[in-house]
PDB file of C-alpha atoms in Angstrom:
ATOM      1  CA  ASN G   1     101.749  78.350  80.688  1.00 53.00           C
ATOM      2  CA  ASP G   2      98.851  79.077  81.547  1.00 51.00           C
ATOM      3  CA  LEU G   3      96.027  76.658  80.267  1.00 49.00           C
ATOM      4  CA  ASN G   4      99.054  74.159  81.067  1.00 55.00           C
ATOM      5  CA  ASP G   5      98.742  75.678  84.620  1.00 55.00           C
ATOM      6  CA  LEU G   6      94.883  75.936  84.330  1.00 55.00           C
ATOM      7  CA  THR G   7      94.238  72.725  83.306  1.00 52.00           C
ATOM      8  CA  ARG G   8      96.243  70.684  86.192  1.00 55.00           C
ATOM      9  CA  ILE G   9      94.463  72.458  88.887  1.00 55.00           C
ATOM     10  CA  ASP G  10      91.129  71.808  87.162  1.00 56.00           C
ATOM     11  CA  GLU G  11      91.921  68.813  87.329  1.00 52.00           C
ATOM     12  CA  GLY G  12      93.555  68.020  90.644  1.00 53.00           C
ATOM     13  CA  ALA G  13      96.848  67.160  89.462  1.00 43.00           C
ATOM     14  CA  SER G  14      98.689  70.780  90.709  1.00 59.00           C
ATOM     15  CA  SER G  15      99.723  69.191  94.437  1.00 75.00           C
ATOM     16  CA  LEU G  16     101.353  72.132  97.062  1.00 81.00           C
ATOM     17  CA  ASP G  17     104.966  71.034  97.818  1.00 85.00           C
ATOM     18  CA  LYS G  18     105.539  73.047 101.301  1.00 89.00           C
ATOM     19  CA  VAL G  19     108.459  74.486 102.975  1.00 91.00           C
ATOM     20  CA  SER G  20     108.631  77.053 105.373  1.00 91.00           C
ATOM     21  CA  ALA G  21     109.724  79.929 102.884  1.00 93.00           C
ATOM     22  CA  ASP G  22     111.390  83.684 103.946  1.00 93.00           C
ATOM     23  CA  LEU G  23     108.574  86.256 101.941  1.00 93.00           C
ATOM     24  CA  ASN G  24     111.001  89.070 101.912  1.00 94.00           C
ATOM     25  CA  GLU G  25     113.171  87.386 100.040  1.00 95.00           C
ATOM     26  CA  LEU G  26     110.534  85.500  97.136  1.00 96.00           C
ATOM     27  CA  ILE G  27     108.957  89.550  97.395  1.00 97.00           C
ATOM     28  CA  SER G  28     112.903  90.328  96.451  1.00 96.00           C
ATOM     29  CA  GLN G  29     113.546  87.622  94.644  1.00 97.00           C
ATOM     30  CA  SER G  30     110.166  88.424  92.769  1.00 97.00           C
ATOM     31  CA  THR G  31     110.179  92.500  92.716  1.00 97.00           C
ATOM     32  CA  GLU G  32     113.324  91.820  90.684  1.00 97.00           C
ATOM     33  CA  ARG G  33     112.417  89.410  88.115  1.00 97.00           C
ATOM     34  CA  LEU G  34     110.772  92.468  86.868  1.00 97.00           C
ATOM     35  CA  LYS G  35     112.724  95.342  87.744  1.00 96.00           C
ATOM     36  CA  SER G  36     113.758  96.301  83.122  1.00 96.00           C
ATOM     37  CA  GLN G  37     110.071  96.305  82.616  1.00 96.00           C
ATOM     38  CA  ALA G  38     109.432  98.559  85.103  1.00 97.00           C
ATOM     39  CA  ASP G  39     112.632 100.847  84.576  1.00 97.00           C
ATOM     40  CA  ARG G  40     111.720 101.039  81.509  1.00 96.00           C
ATOM     41  CA  ARG G  41     108.352 102.996  82.177  1.00 96.00           C
ATOM     42  CA  ARG G  42     110.079 104.654  85.024  1.00 97.00           C
ATOM     43  CA  ILE G  43     107.820 102.895  87.584  1.00 97.00           C
ATOM     44  CA  GLU G  44     109.622 102.582  90.846  1.00 97.00           C
ATOM     45  CA  ILE G  45     108.449  99.052  92.271  1.00 97.00           C
ATOM     46  CA  ILE G  46     108.919  99.713  96.508  1.00 97.00           C
ATOM     47  CA  SER G  47     108.570  96.422  98.992  1.00 96.00           C
ATOM     48  CA  VAL G  48     107.634  96.837 102.681  1.00 96.00           C
ATOM     49  CA  VAL G  49     108.144  94.021 104.336  1.00 95.00           C
ATOM     50  CA  GLU G  50     106.978  93.715 108.406  1.00 94.00           C
ATOM     51  CA  ASN G  51     110.149  93.604 110.286  1.00 92.00           C
ATOM     52  CA  GLY G  52     110.465  90.007 112.334  1.00 91.00           C
ATOM     53  CA  LEU G  53     107.635  88.028 109.728  1.00 93.00           C
ATOM     54  CA  PRO G  54     107.130  84.654 110.074  1.00 93.00           C
ATOM     55  CA  GLN G  55     107.256  82.182 107.548  1.00 92.00           C
ATOM     56  CA  PRO G  56     104.334  81.000 106.236  1.00 92.00           C
ATOM     57  CA  VAL G  57     104.455  77.003 104.866  1.00 92.00           C
ATOM     58  CA  ILE G  58     104.264  77.345 101.725  1.00 94.00           C
ATOM     59  CA  ASP G  59     104.667  76.170  97.442  1.00 92.00           C
ATOM     60  CA  ARG G  60     107.018  78.531  96.795  1.00 94.00           C
ATOM     61  CA  SER G  61     107.112  78.859  92.766  1.00 91.00           C
ATOM     62  CA  ARG G  62     103.592  78.899  93.528  1.00 93.00           C
ATOM     63  CA  ILE G  63     103.696  81.995  95.986  1.00 96.00           C
ATOM     64  CA  GLU G  64     105.871  83.827  93.680  1.00 96.00           C
ATOM     65  CA  GLN G  65     104.446  83.297  90.565  1.00 94.00           C
ATOM     66  CA  VAL G  66     101.528  85.019  91.706  1.00 97.00           C
ATOM     67  CA  LEU G  67     103.890  87.791  93.230  1.00 98.00           C
ATOM     68  CA  LEU G  68     104.978  87.533  88.942  1.00 97.00           C
ATOM     69  CA  ASN G  69     101.260  87.613  87.872  1.00 95.00           C
ATOM     70  CA  LEU G  70      99.682  90.773  90.591  1.00 97.00           C
ATOM     71  CA  ILE G  71     102.935  92.922  89.813  1.00 98.00           C
ATOM     72  CA  HIS G  72     103.869  92.201  86.347  1.00 95.00           C
ATOM     73  CA  ASN G  73      99.833  93.122  85.662  1.00 93.00           C
ATOM     74  CA  ALA G  74     100.707  96.724  88.751  1.00 95.00           C
ATOM     75  CA  ILE G  75     102.736  97.240  86.216  1.00 96.00           C
ATOM     76  CA  LYS G  76     100.641  96.876  83.011  1.00 92.00           C
ATOM     77  CA  PHE G  77      98.151  99.220  84.266  1.00 91.00           C
ATOM     78  CA  THR G  78     100.665 101.956  85.670  1.00 94.00           C
ATOM     79  CA  SER G  79     100.859 104.675  83.569  1.00 92.00           C
ATOM     80  CA  ASN G  80     104.707 105.818  83.506  1.00 95.00           C
ATOM     81  CA  GLY G  81     106.258 107.264  86.545  1.00 95.00           C
ATOM     82  CA  GLY G  82     103.751 105.401  88.807  1.00 96.00           C
ATOM     83  CA  SER G  83     104.496 103.398  91.606  1.00 97.00           C
ATOM     84  CA  ILE G  84     104.139  99.762  93.042  1.00 98.00           C
ATOM     85  CA  THR G  85     104.224  98.704  96.565  1.00 98.00           C
ATOM     86  CA  VAL G  86     104.546  95.365  97.419  1.00 98.00           C
ATOM     87  CA  HIS G  87     103.869  94.954 101.288  1.00 98.00           C
ATOM     88  CA  ALA G  88     104.035  91.743 103.978  1.00 97.00           C
ATOM     89  CA  SER G  89     102.880  92.263 107.011  1.00 97.00           C
ATOM     90  CA  GLN G  90     101.306  89.751 110.462  1.00 95.00           C
ATOM     91  CA  SER G  91      97.947  89.841 110.805  1.00 89.00           C
ATOM     92  CA  ASN G  92      96.931  87.375 113.977  1.00 86.00           C
ATOM     93  CA  GLU G  93      97.329  84.669 112.223  1.00 90.00           C
ATOM     94  CA  CYS G  94      97.675  85.364 108.647  1.00 94.00           C
ATOM     95  CA  ILE G  95     100.183  86.865 106.668  1.00 96.00           C
ATOM     96  CA  LEU G  96      98.674  89.532 104.275  1.00 97.00           C
ATOM     97  CA  VAL G  97     100.488  91.234 101.120  1.00 98.00           C
ATOM     98  CA  SER G  98      99.495  93.868  98.701  1.00 98.00           C
ATOM     99  CA  VAL G  99     100.846  94.921  95.986  1.00 98.00           C
ATOM    100  CA  ARG G 100      99.503  98.291  95.999  1.00 98.00           C
ATOM    101  CA  ASP G 101     100.226 100.290  92.219  1.00 97.00           C
ATOM    102  CA  THR G 102      98.716 103.562  91.172  1.00 96.00           C
ATOM    103  CA  GLY G 103      97.363 103.201  88.126  1.00 92.00           C
ATOM    104  CA  ILE G 104      94.120 103.462  86.187  1.00 90.00           C
ATOM    105  CA  GLY G 105      92.220 100.790  88.374  1.00 91.00           C
ATOM    106  CA  ILE G 106      89.211  99.141  88.164  1.00 89.00           C
ATOM    107  CA  PRO G 107      85.430 100.340  87.567  1.00 87.00           C
ATOM    108  CA  ALA G 108      82.973  99.547  89.892  1.00 87.00           C
ATOM    109  CA  ASP G 109      81.442  97.343  87.380  1.00 86.00           C
ATOM    110  CA  ASP G 110      84.539  94.944  87.022  1.00 85.00           C
ATOM    111  CA  LEU G 111      86.406  94.600  89.994  1.00 87.00           C
ATOM    112  CA  SER G 112      83.931  91.843  91.653  1.00 86.00           C
ATOM    113  CA  ARG G 113      84.254  89.412  88.011  1.00 86.00           C
ATOM    114  CA  VAL G 114      88.503  90.357  87.865  1.00 88.00           C
ATOM    115  CA  PHE G 115      88.720  86.668  89.418  1.00 88.00           C
ATOM    116  CA  GLU G 116      86.704  85.010  87.453  1.00 86.00           C
ATOM    117  CA  ARG G 117      87.998  82.308  84.500  1.00 80.00           C
ATOM    118  CA  PHE G 118      89.036  84.343  81.198  1.00 72.00           C
ATOM    119  CA  TYR G 119      87.899  87.557  82.152  1.00 71.00           C
ATOM    120  CA  LYS G 120      89.242  90.899  80.610  1.00 68.00           C
ATOM    121  CA  VAL G 121      88.973  94.285  81.321  1.00 67.00           C
ATOM    122  CA  GLU G 122      90.212  95.784  79.249  1.00 62.00           C
ATOM    123  CA  GLU G 123      90.285  93.690  75.236  1.00 51.00           C
ATOM    124  CA  GLY G 124      93.429  92.468  73.988  1.00 46.00           C
ATOM    125  CA  THR G 125      95.144  93.082  77.677  1.00 55.00           C
ATOM    126  CA  GLY G 126      95.955  89.704  78.547  1.00 57.00           C
ATOM    127  CA  ARG G 127      93.861  85.849  78.290  1.00 60.00           C
ATOM    128  CA  GLY G 128      91.926  86.436  81.313  1.00 67.00           C
ATOM    129  CA  LEU G 129      93.851  83.921  83.553  1.00 83.00           C
ATOM    130  CA  GLY G 130      96.661  85.038  85.711  1.00 88.00           C
ATOM    131  CA  LEU G 131      94.199  86.430  88.235  1.00 92.00           C
ATOM    132  CA  HIS G 132      92.160  82.992  88.022  1.00 90.00           C
ATOM    133  CA  ILE G 133      95.081  80.837  88.385  1.00 90.00           C
ATOM    134  CA  SER G 134      96.282  83.801  91.472  1.00 93.00           C
ATOM    135  CA  LYS G 135      93.318  82.663  93.072  1.00 93.00           C
ATOM    136  CA  GLN G 136      93.199  79.277  92.685  1.00 90.00           C
ATOM    137  CA  ILE G 137      96.862  78.501  94.613  1.00 92.00           C
ATOM    138  CA  ILE G 138      95.510  81.435  97.214  1.00 94.00           C
ATOM    139  CA  GLU G 139      92.515  78.914  98.353  1.00 91.00           C
ATOM    140  CA  ALA G 140      94.548  75.509  97.738  1.00 89.00           C
ATOM    141  CA  HIS G 141      97.204  77.523 101.399  1.00 91.00           C
ATOM    142  CA  GLY G 142      93.710  77.884 102.424  1.00 91.00           C
ATOM    143  CA  GLY G 143      93.807  81.356 102.380  1.00 94.00           C
ATOM    144  CA  ARG G 144      91.662  84.373 100.503  1.00 96.00           C
ATOM    145  CA  ILE G 145      92.389  86.647  97.330  1.00 97.00           C
ATOM    146  CA  TRP G 146      90.448  90.022  96.868  1.00 97.00           C
ATOM    147  CA  ALA G 147      90.542  93.050  95.200  1.00 96.00           C
ATOM    148  CA  GLU G 148      90.108  97.012  95.906  1.00 96.00           C
ATOM    149  CA  SER G 149      90.585  99.798  93.009  1.00 94.00           C
ATOM    150  CA  ALA G 150      88.493 103.163  91.860  1.00 88.00           C
ATOM    151  CA  GLU G 151      88.648 104.646  88.166  1.00 86.00           C
ATOM    152  CA  GLY G 152      91.604 106.546  88.356  1.00 87.00           C
ATOM    153  CA  GLY G 153      92.583 106.228  91.296  1.00 90.00           C
ATOM    154  CA  GLY G 154      95.143 102.536  91.243  1.00 94.00           C
ATOM    155  CA  SER G 155      93.684  98.856  91.979  1.00 96.00           C
ATOM    156  CA  THR G 156      95.352  97.434  95.595  1.00 97.00           C
ATOM    157  CA  PHE G 157      95.838  93.115  94.927  1.00 97.00           C
ATOM    158  CA  SER G 158      95.822  91.027  98.680  1.00 98.00           C
ATOM    159  CA  PHE G 159      96.167  88.016  99.364  1.00 97.00           C
ATOM    160  CA  ALA G 160      95.844  86.115 102.526  1.00 96.00           C
ATOM    161  CA  LEU G 161      97.752  83.235 103.821  1.00 95.00           C
ATOM    162  CA  PRO G 162      97.110  81.022 107.161  1.00 93.00           C
ATOM    163  CA  LEU G 163     100.643  80.758 109.176  1.00 89.00           C
ATOM    164  CA  ASN G 164      99.225  77.753 110.633  1.00 79.00           C
ATOM    165  CA  ALA G 165     100.453  74.990 107.267  1.00 64.00           C
ATOM    166  CA  ARG G 166     102.236  72.043 108.287  1.00 56.00           C
ATOM    167  CA  VAL G 167     104.829  71.590 106.289  1.00 49.00           C
ATOM    168  CA  LYS G 168     104.186  68.380 103.865  1.00 48.00           C
ATOM    169  CA  VAL G 169     106.895  65.857 105.130  1.00 44.00           C
ATOM    170  CA  HIS G 170     108.191  63.914 102.465  1.00 41.00           C
ATOM    171  CA  GLU G 171     109.184  60.008 102.527  1.00 38.00           C
TER     172      GLU G 171
END
């Protein structure tokens, strides 16, 4: 699926179907989908969504894809018994979403490259496409995505989505 998504994005054939969406609901659905995987490793997933958060105009399935990728990666790189916090808030004219883990962190030399196509910090940990595709999706929404980490101190992957987007009118 990742390779198909990448091909559609590269060819410009991946259009967005934007609607006004409840981000709290989307975060809840995403964390619920990965709950059993986290539970097997005794990793707690905590959601903190600001009250009264405006509903951004987004492609729900694409933003869910980003959330699932970020949360899945956090689970993969967090030790048993750790925790993951998904936080959403408003800042100026943007919605900020972050996924923070208590995992192994990312070496400083690798941090600036994690969104590159096929780049993997560790061998044998996927195809190196998930973060690249996530970046393409967020940028297609007019937003930005970034990572902060300290080796051995966990990682935080964040993205900002503009609130001034328009809903596509279907004719």
